[in-house]
PDB file of C-alpha atoms and ligand atoms in Angstrom:
ATOM      1  CA  MET A   1     -46.996 185.687  90.580  1.00  0.00           C
ATOM      2  CA  SER A   2     -48.050 182.401  92.163  1.00  0.00           C
ATOM      3  CA  ILE A   3     -50.996 180.447  90.826  1.00  0.00           C
ATOM      4  CA  ALA A   4     -52.981 181.304  94.036  1.00  0.00           C
ATOM      5  CA  GLU A   5     -52.212 185.029  93.327  1.00  0.00           C
ATOM      6  CA  ASN A   6     -53.308 184.732  89.791  1.00  0.00           C
ATOM      7  CA  ILE A   7     -56.563 183.083  90.803  1.00  0.00           C
ATOM      8  CA  ALA A   8     -57.257 185.816  93.251  1.00  0.00           C
ATOM      9  CA  ARG A   9     -56.799 188.353  90.594  1.00  0.00           C
ATOM     10  CA  VAL A  10     -58.994 186.571  88.195  1.00  0.00           C
ATOM     11  CA  ARG A  11     -61.727 186.066  90.779  1.00  0.00           C
ATOM     12  CA  ALA A  12     -61.493 189.820  91.509  1.00  0.00           C
ATOM     13  CA  GLU A  13     -61.886 190.647  87.926  1.00  0.00           C
ATOM     14  CA  ILE A  14     -64.772 188.138  87.545  1.00  0.00           C
ATOM     15  CA  ALA A  15     -66.593 189.851  90.430  1.00  0.00           C
ATOM     16  CA  ARG A  16     -65.994 193.266  88.844  1.00  0.00           C
ATOM     17  CA  ALA A  17     -67.459 192.107  85.505  1.00  0.00           C
ATOM     18  CA  ALA A  18     -70.408 190.334  87.183  1.00  0.00           C
ATOM     19  CA  GLU A  19     -71.340 193.385  89.197  1.00  0.00           C
ATOM     20  CA  GLU A  20     -71.234 195.598  86.303  1.00  0.00           C
ATOM     21  CA  ALA A  21     -73.664 193.401  84.659  1.00  0.00           C
ATOM     22  CA  GLY A  22     -75.898 193.339  87.703  1.00  0.00           C
ATOM     23  CA  ARG A  23     -75.141 189.599  88.351  1.00  0.00           C
ATOM     24  CA  ASP A  24     -73.991 187.595  91.407  1.00  0.00           C
ATOM     25  CA  PRO A  25     -70.306 186.754  91.047  1.00  0.00           C
ATOM     26  CA  ARG A  26     -70.909 183.405  92.921  1.00  0.00           C
ATOM     27  CA  GLU A  27     -72.794 182.362  89.781  1.00  0.00           C
ATOM     28  CA  ILE A  28     -69.717 182.257  87.633  1.00  0.00           C
ATOM     29  CA  VAL A  29     -67.744 178.957  87.467  1.00  0.00           C
ATOM     30  CA  LEU A  30     -64.082 179.360  87.130  1.00  0.00           C
ATOM     31  CA  VAL A  31     -62.563 176.530  85.057  1.00  0.00           C
ATOM     32  CA  GLY A  32     -58.735 176.415  85.016  1.00  0.00           C
ATOM     33  CA  ALA A  33     -57.444 175.287  81.518  1.00  0.00           C
ATOM     34  CA  SER A  34     -54.474 173.367  82.782  1.00  0.00           C
ATOM     35  CA  LYS A  35     -53.155 171.914  79.485  1.00  0.00           C
ATOM     36  CA  MET A  36     -49.418 171.676  79.465  1.00  0.00           C
ATOM     37  CA  ASN A  37     -49.229 172.378  83.161  1.00  0.00           C
ATOM     38  CA  ASP A  38     -48.096 169.509  85.395  1.00  0.00           C
ATOM     39  CA  ALA A  39     -49.867 167.795  88.232  1.00  0.00           C
ATOM     40  CA  GLN A  40     -48.415 170.026  90.839  1.00  0.00           C
ATOM     41  CA  ALA A  41     -49.767 173.094  89.058  1.00  0.00           C
ATOM     42  CA  CYS A  42     -53.194 171.506  88.971  1.00  0.00           C
ATOM     43  CA  ARG A  43     -52.971 170.664  92.792  1.00  0.00           C
ATOM     44  CA  GLU A  44     -51.895 174.323  93.443  1.00  0.00           C
ATOM     45  CA  ALA A  45     -54.940 175.637  91.573  1.00  0.00           C
ATOM     46  CA  ILE A  46     -57.193 173.314  93.500  1.00  0.00           C
ATOM     47  CA  ALA A  47     -55.714 174.276  96.808  1.00  0.00           C
ATOM     48  CA  ALA A  48     -56.402 177.987  95.851  1.00  0.00           C
ATOM     49  CA  GLY A  49     -60.011 177.138  95.326  1.00  0.00           C
ATOM     50  CA  ILE A  50     -60.403 176.838  91.494  1.00  0.00           C
ATOM     51  CA  ASP A  51     -64.009 175.510  90.675  1.00  0.00           C
ATOM     52  CA  ALA A  52     -62.822 173.030  88.080  1.00  0.00           C
ATOM     53  CA  LEU A  53     -59.974 172.093  85.862  1.00  0.00           C
ATOM     54  CA  GLY A  54     -60.285 171.657  82.119  1.00  0.00           C
ATOM     55  CA  GLU A  55     -58.184 169.426  79.878  1.00  0.00           C
ATOM     56  CA  ASN A  56     -57.830 169.463  76.174  1.00  0.00           C
ATOM     57  CA  ARG A  57     -55.958 166.344  75.285  1.00  0.00           C
ATOM     58  CA  VAL A  58     -56.972 162.768  76.256  1.00  0.00           C
ATOM     59  CA  GLN A  59     -53.485 161.424  76.509  1.00  0.00           C
ATOM     60  CA  GLU A  60     -52.305 164.262  78.792  1.00  0.00           C
ATOM     61  CA  MET A  61     -55.437 163.881  80.909  1.00  0.00           C
ATOM     62  CA  THR A  62     -55.017 160.280  81.313  1.00  0.00           C
ATOM     63  CA  VAL A  63     -51.369 160.697  82.534  1.00  0.00           C
ATOM     64  CA  LYS A  64     -52.483 163.456  85.122  1.00  0.00           C
ATOM     65  CA  LEU A  65     -55.373 161.376  86.201  1.00  0.00           C
ATOM     66  CA  GLU A  66     -53.053 158.606  87.219  1.00  0.00           C
ATOM     67  CA  GLN A  67     -50.898 161.189  89.072  1.00  0.00           C
ATOM     68  CA  HIS A  68     -54.127 162.242  90.902  1.00  0.00           C
ATOM     69  CA  ALA A  69     -53.664 165.804  89.608  1.00  0.00           C
ATOM     70  CA  TYR A  70     -57.289 166.585  89.955  1.00  0.00           C
ATOM     71  CA  ASP A  71     -58.192 165.143  93.308  1.00  0.00           C
ATOM     72  CA  GLY A  72     -60.489 167.526  95.066  1.00  0.00           C
ATOM     73  CA  ALA A  73     -61.963 169.359  91.981  1.00  0.00           C
ATOM     74  CA  PRO A  74     -64.390 168.455  89.102  1.00  0.00           C
ATOM     75  CA  LEU A  75     -62.546 167.617  85.791  1.00  0.00           C
ATOM     76  CA  HIS A  76     -63.964 168.869  82.485  1.00  0.00           C
ATOM     77  CA  PHE A  77     -62.986 167.895  79.037  1.00  0.00           C
ATOM     78  CA  ILE A  78     -62.715 171.050  76.899  1.00  0.00           C
ATOM     79  CA  GLY A  79     -60.863 170.149  73.763  1.00  0.00           C
ATOM     80  CA  HIS A  80     -61.545 168.448  70.363  1.00  0.00           C
ATOM     81  CA  LEU A  81     -62.698 164.987  71.225  1.00  0.00           C
ATOM     82  CA  GLN A  82     -62.220 162.216  68.653  1.00  0.00           C
ATOM     83  CA  ARG A  83     -64.790 159.440  68.644  1.00  0.00           C
ATOM     84  CA  ASN A  84     -62.248 156.834  69.091  1.00  0.00           C
ATOM     85  CA  LYS A  85     -61.196 158.401  72.373  1.00  0.00           C
ATOM     86  CA  VAL A  86     -64.643 158.761  73.973  1.00  0.00           C
ATOM     87  CA  ARG A  87     -64.101 155.641  75.901  1.00  0.00           C
ATOM     88  CA  GLN A  88     -61.194 157.310  77.864  1.00  0.00           C
ATOM     89  CA  VAL A  89     -63.308 160.277  78.651  1.00  0.00           C
ATOM     90  CA  VAL A  90     -66.911 159.189  79.416  1.00  0.00           C
ATOM     91  CA  GLY A  91     -67.494 158.723  83.123  1.00  0.00           C
ATOM     92  CA  ARG A  92     -64.021 160.060  83.981  1.00  0.00           C
ATOM     93  CA  VAL A  93     -64.957 163.774  83.714  1.00  0.00           C
ATOM     94  CA  ALA A  94     -67.886 165.690  85.321  1.00  0.00           C
ATOM     95  CA  LEU A  95     -68.503 167.625  82.146  1.00  0.00           C
ATOM     96  CA  ILE A  96     -67.527 167.224  78.444  1.00  0.00           C
ATOM     97  CA  GLN A  97     -67.733 170.825  77.301  1.00  0.00           C
ATOM     98  CA  SER A  98     -66.943 170.342  73.557  1.00  0.00           C
ATOM     99  CA  VAL A  99     -69.579 168.087  72.004  1.00  0.00           C
ATOM    100  CA  GLY A 100     -69.833 169.497  68.411  1.00  0.00           C
ATOM    101  CA  SER A 101     -71.060 166.750  66.149  1.00  0.00           C
ATOM    102  CA  GLN A 102     -73.937 164.120  65.854  1.00  0.00           C
ATOM    103  CA  PRO A 103     -71.510 161.278  65.584  1.00  0.00           C
ATOM    104  CA  LEU A 104     -69.736 162.283  68.768  1.00  0.00           C
ATOM    105  CA  LEU A 105     -73.096 162.650  70.619  1.00  0.00           C
ATOM    106  CA  GLU A 106     -74.057 159.143  69.425  1.00  0.00           C
ATOM    107  CA  GLU A 107     -70.606 157.771  70.488  1.00  0.00           C
ATOM    108  CA  ILE A 108     -71.001 159.373  74.123  1.00  0.00           C
ATOM    109  CA  GLU A 109     -74.516 158.016  74.334  1.00  0.00           C
ATOM    110  CA  LYS A 110     -73.333 154.389  73.534  1.00  0.00           C
ATOM    111  CA  THR A 111     -70.515 154.516  75.877  1.00  0.00           C
ATOM    112  CA  ALA A 112     -72.397 156.017  78.868  1.00  0.00           C
ATOM    113  CA  ALA A 113     -75.233 153.492  78.117  1.00  0.00           C
ATOM    114  CA  ALA A 114     -72.799 150.634  78.272  1.00  0.00           C
ATOM    115  CA  ARG A 115     -71.381 151.897  81.586  1.00  0.00           C
ATOM    116  CA  GLU A 116     -74.780 152.708  83.028  1.00  0.00           C
ATOM    117  CA  LEU A 117     -74.078 156.281  83.707  1.00  0.00           C
ATOM    118  CA  ILE A 118     -75.287 159.665  82.601  1.00  0.00           C
ATOM    119  CA  GLN A 119     -72.748 161.884  81.184  1.00  0.00           C
ATOM    120  CA  ASP A 120     -73.073 165.675  81.518  1.00  0.00           C
ATOM    121  CA  ILE A 121     -72.099 167.696  78.425  1.00  0.00           C
ATOM    122  CA  LEU A 122     -72.249 171.065  76.775  1.00  0.00           C
ATOM    123  CA  LEU A 123     -73.055 171.522  72.999  1.00  0.00           C
ATOM    124  CA  GLU A 124     -70.289 173.500  71.211  1.00  0.00           C
ATOM    125  CA  VAL A 125     -71.306 176.175  68.821  1.00  0.00           C
ATOM    126  CA  ASN A 126     -68.781 177.068  65.997  1.00  0.00           C
ATOM    127  CA  ILE A 127     -70.100 180.704  66.128  1.00  0.00           C
ATOM    128  CA  GLY A 128     -67.586 181.980  63.616  1.00  0.00           C
ATOM    129  CA  GLY A 129     -68.372 179.327  61.049  1.00  0.00           C
ATOM    130  CA  GLU A 130     -64.647 178.408  60.978  1.00  0.00           C
ATOM    131  CA  GLU A 131     -63.700 175.450  58.764  1.00  0.00           C
ATOM    132  CA  ALA A 132     -60.898 174.162  60.886  1.00  0.00           C
ATOM    133  CA  LYS A 133     -62.912 174.409  64.194  1.00  0.00           C
ATOM    134  CA  SER A 134     -65.222 171.831  65.609  1.00  0.00           C
ATOM    135  CA  GLY A 135     -68.739 172.619  66.894  1.00  0.00           C
ATOM    136  CA  PHE A 136     -72.205 172.778  65.513  1.00  0.00           C
ATOM    137  CA  ALA A 137     -73.184 175.755  63.162  1.00  0.00           C
ATOM    138  CA  PRO A 138     -75.587 178.050  64.834  1.00  0.00           C
ATOM    139  CA  GLU A 139     -78.454 176.855  62.527  1.00  0.00           C
ATOM    140  CA  GLU A 140     -77.730 173.181  63.551  1.00  0.00           C
ATOM    141  CA  MET A 141     -78.066 173.935  67.318  1.00  0.00           C
ATOM    142  CA  ARG A 142     -81.656 173.229  67.588  1.00  0.00           C
ATOM    143  CA  SER A 143     -81.498 169.852  65.946  1.00  0.00           C
ATOM    144  CA  ALA A 144     -78.474 169.143  68.011  1.00  0.00           C
ATOM    145  CA  GLY A 145     -80.389 169.828  71.193  1.00  0.00           C
ATOM    146  CA  GLU A 146     -83.190 167.590  70.049  1.00  0.00           C
ATOM    147  CA  ALA A 147     -80.871 164.719  69.259  1.00  0.00           C
ATOM    148  CA  ALA A 148     -79.218 165.059  72.638  1.00  0.00           C
ATOM    149  CA  LEU A 149     -82.734 165.023  74.297  1.00  0.00           C
ATOM    150  CA  ARG A 150     -83.275 161.614  72.530  1.00  0.00           C
ATOM    151  CA  CYS A 151     -80.074 160.296  74.283  1.00  0.00           C
ATOM    152  CA  PRO A 152     -81.137 158.936  77.740  1.00  0.00           C
ATOM    153  CA  HIS A 153     -77.612 158.710  79.040  1.00  0.00           C
ATOM    154  CA  ILE A 154     -76.649 162.352  78.080  1.00  0.00           C
ATOM    155  CA  ARG A 155     -77.605 165.353  80.044  1.00  0.00           C
ATOM    156  CA  VAL A 156     -77.127 168.769  78.315  1.00  0.00           C
ATOM    157  CA  ARG A 157     -76.174 171.356  80.923  1.00  0.00           C
ATOM    158  CA  GLY A 158     -75.586 174.293  78.390  1.00  0.00           C
ATOM    159  CA  LEU A 159     -73.485 175.650  75.649  1.00  0.00           C
ATOM    160  CA  MET A 160     -69.946 176.387  75.002  1.00  0.00           C
ATOM    161  CA  THR A 161     -68.128 178.430  72.429  1.00  0.00           C
ATOM    162  CA  ILE A 162     -64.733 179.583  71.185  1.00  0.00           C
ATOM    163  CA  PRO A 163     -64.924 182.658  68.874  1.00  0.00           C
ATOM    164  CA  PRO A 164     -62.409 183.090  66.092  1.00  0.00           C
ATOM    165  CA  ALA A 165     -59.036 184.023  67.588  1.00  0.00           C
ATOM    166  CA  ASP A 166     -58.529 186.981  65.160  1.00  0.00           C
ATOM    167  CA  ALA A 167     -61.902 188.687  65.956  1.00  0.00           C
ATOM    168  CA  ASP A 168     -61.380 192.298  67.243  1.00  0.00           C
ATOM    169  CA  ARG A 169     -63.126 193.260  70.307  1.00  0.00           C
ATOM    170  CA  GLU A 170     -66.381 194.474  68.908  1.00  0.00           C
ATOM    171  CA  ALA A 171     -66.744 191.336  66.652  1.00  0.00           C
ATOM    172  CA  ASN A 172     -65.896 189.180  69.781  1.00  0.00           C
ATOM    173  CA  LEU A 173     -68.669 190.865  71.774  1.00  0.00           C
ATOM    174  CA  GLY A 174     -71.016 190.205  68.775  1.00  0.00           C
ATOM    175  CA  TYR A 175     -70.228 186.513  68.838  1.00  0.00           C
ATOM    176  CA  PHE A 176     -70.807 186.271  72.590  1.00  0.00           C
ATOM    177  CA  ARG A 177     -74.166 188.088  72.194  1.00  0.00           C
ATOM    178  CA  GLU A 178     -75.256 185.586  69.460  1.00  0.00           C
ATOM    179  CA  VAL A 179     -74.285 182.694  71.473  1.00  0.00           C
ATOM    180  CA  ARG A 180     -76.108 184.165  74.603  1.00  0.00           C
ATOM    181  CA  ALA A 181     -79.193 184.591  72.539  1.00  0.00           C
ATOM    182  CA  LEU A 182     -79.032 180.915  71.181  1.00  0.00           C
ATOM    183  CA  TYR A 183     -78.537 179.798  74.825  1.00  0.00           C
ATOM    184  CA  VAL A 184     -81.587 181.640  76.008  1.00  0.00           C
ATOM    185  CA  ASP A 185     -83.803 180.467  73.134  1.00  0.00           C
ATOM    186  CA  MET A 186     -82.811 176.767  73.412  1.00  0.00           C
ATOM    187  CA  ASN A 187     -83.026 176.917  77.114  1.00  0.00           C
ATOM    188  CA  GLU A 188     -86.623 178.100  76.983  1.00  0.00           C
ATOM    189  CA  LYS A 189     -87.795 176.203  74.029  1.00  0.00           C
ATOM    190  CA  LEU A 190     -86.053 172.831  74.592  1.00  0.00           C
ATOM    191  CA  PHE A 191     -84.654 172.543  78.024  1.00  0.00           C
ATOM    192  CA  HIS A 192     -87.425 173.828  80.320  1.00  0.00           C
ATOM    193  CA  ASN A 193     -84.986 176.557  81.576  1.00  0.00           C
ATOM    194  CA  GLU A 194     -82.897 173.946  83.294  1.00  0.00           C
ATOM    195  CA  LEU A 195     -79.607 174.789  81.577  1.00  0.00           C
ATOM    196  CA  GLU A 196     -77.096 176.312  83.779  1.00  0.00           C
ATOM    197  CA  TYR A 197     -73.848 176.777  81.859  1.00  0.00           C
ATOM    198  CA  LEU A 198     -72.909 179.177  79.179  1.00  0.00           C
ATOM    199  CA  SER A 199     -69.278 178.551  78.711  1.00  0.00           C
ATOM    200  CA  MET A 200     -67.371 181.272  76.926  1.00  0.00           C
ATOM    201  CA  GLY A 201     -64.428 183.547  77.660  1.00  0.00           C
ATOM    202  CA  MET A 202     -60.610 182.816  78.084  1.00  0.00           C
ATOM    203  CA  SER A 203     -57.764 184.739  79.448  1.00  0.00           C
ATOM    204  CA  GLY A 204     -58.076 187.609  76.956  1.00  0.00           C
ATOM    205  CA  ASP A 205     -61.738 188.065  77.127  1.00  0.00           C
ATOM    206  CA  TYR A 206     -63.444 186.532  80.132  1.00  0.00           C
ATOM    207  CA  ALA A 207     -64.562 189.826  81.559  1.00  0.00           C
ATOM    208  CA  ASP A 208     -66.253 190.725  78.316  1.00  0.00           C
ATOM    209  CA  ALA A 209     -67.825 187.138  78.124  1.00  0.00           C
ATOM    210  CA  ILE A 210     -69.360 187.560  81.724  1.00  0.00           C
ATOM    211  CA  ARG A 211     -70.711 191.050  80.757  1.00  0.00           C
ATOM    212  CA  GLU A 212     -72.433 189.267  77.845  1.00  0.00           C
ATOM    213  CA  GLY A 213     -73.840 186.417  79.977  1.00  0.00           C
ATOM    214  CA  ALA A 214     -71.249 183.750  80.487  1.00  0.00           C
ATOM    215  CA  THR A 215     -71.862 181.709  83.535  1.00  0.00           C
ATOM    216  CA  MET A 216     -68.565 179.644  83.047  1.00  0.00           C
ATOM    217  CA  VAL A 217     -65.210 180.815  81.878  1.00  0.00           C
ATOM    218  CA  ARG A 218     -62.177 178.798  80.933  1.00  0.00           C
ATOM    219  CA  VAL A 219     -58.956 180.551  81.909  1.00  0.00           C
ATOM    220  CA  GLY A 220     -55.424 179.084  81.182  1.00  0.00           C
ATOM    221  CA  THR A 221     -52.563 181.538  80.838  1.00  0.00           C
ATOM    222  CA  ALA A 222     -53.878 184.225  83.213  1.00  0.00           C
ATOM    223  CA  ILE A 223     -53.767 181.499  85.920  1.00  0.00           C
ATOM    224  CA  PHE A 224     -50.823 179.261  84.960  1.00  0.00           C
ATOM    225  CA  GLY A 225     -48.689 181.552  82.937  1.00  0.00           C
ATOM    226  CA  ALA A 226     -47.414 181.125  79.497  1.00  0.00           C
ATOM    227  CA  ARG A 227     -47.530 177.636  78.233  1.00  0.00           C
ATOM    228  CA  HIS A 228     -44.472 175.821  77.294  1.00  0.00           C
ATOM    229  CA  TYR A 229     -45.181 173.943  73.986  1.00  0.00           C
ATOM    230  CA  LEU A 230     -43.434 170.653  73.789  1.00  0.00           C
TER     231      LEU A 230
HETATM  232  C1  LIG B 301     -56.462 176.552  76.353  1.00  0.00           C
HETATM  233  C2  LIG B 301     -57.978 176.716  76.418  1.00  0.00           C
HETATM  234  C3  LIG B 301     -58.598 177.735  77.089  1.00  0.00           C
HETATM  235  C4  LIG B 301     -57.764 178.724  77.860  1.00  0.00           C
HETATM  236  O1  LIG B 301     -56.969 179.535  76.995  1.00  0.00           O
HETATM  237  P1  LIG B 301     -56.183 180.870  77.642  1.00  0.00           P
HETATM  238  O2  LIG B 301     -56.173 181.844  76.529  1.00  0.00           O
HETATM  239  O3  LIG B 301     -54.806 180.283  77.931  1.00  0.00           O
HETATM  240  O4  LIG B 301     -56.903 181.368  78.782  1.00  0.00           O
HETATM  241  C5  LIG B 301     -59.916 177.897  77.106  1.00  0.00           C
HETATM  242  N1  LIG B 301     -60.660 176.974  76.373  1.00  0.00           N
HETATM  243  C6  LIG B 301     -60.116 176.035  75.643  1.00  0.00           C
HETATM  244  C7  LIG B 301     -61.085 175.236  74.813  1.00  0.00           C
HETATM  245  C8  LIG B 301     -58.770 175.978  75.554  1.00  0.00           C
HETATM  246  O5  LIG B 301     -58.313 174.914  74.786  1.00  0.00           O
END
């Protein structure tokens, strides 16, 4: 299957899930998670109409930016971002999806201020409370939202989550529901209902995520095929 065929299949699945949930499929943003796929694969996805591409690693993203891999589509950063790499990301991507700590928030603010730009971000929720995973704990989300609102060079556009990889389907649905509830609550109480993006769902569960309220899905292997780890 070509990348274009895979995108068409994923789009059809997205449409089905959205309709089942009584929602407009056009409100779902499809982000291609293009890590470990080369510039040519990124260009094919863009030619096939992907809404955005998402990268995980700063080094790989920087190389592919130089190769013009993302020309024609918005680029998102979706991976764990270290503070010392913030300078290589702020202003280069349309959206940083994975902002999961106060120090990271502060570093992004400082860098965006110095560059006189406003950086769009999502706040990442560590919904499974996993030690090894980044993201704010659910109970920290409100103060994280308040902290972000105090940063004039940061604009919060929504929330992002990655549930624990070993969750069964029921548990996974439960995590999606919890994050959706947090999103609705924070949107109403802190963000004047101006948030747009609830980013959850990957190749194995994006249809479930959409049925539970996702407006953005990050899909890698179902579009690009199995990744070849270096
Ligand atoms: C790789 C990745 C994805 C996509 O994973 P697949 O299972 O290949 O669809 C989504 N989100 C993040 C943050 C990723 O790193």
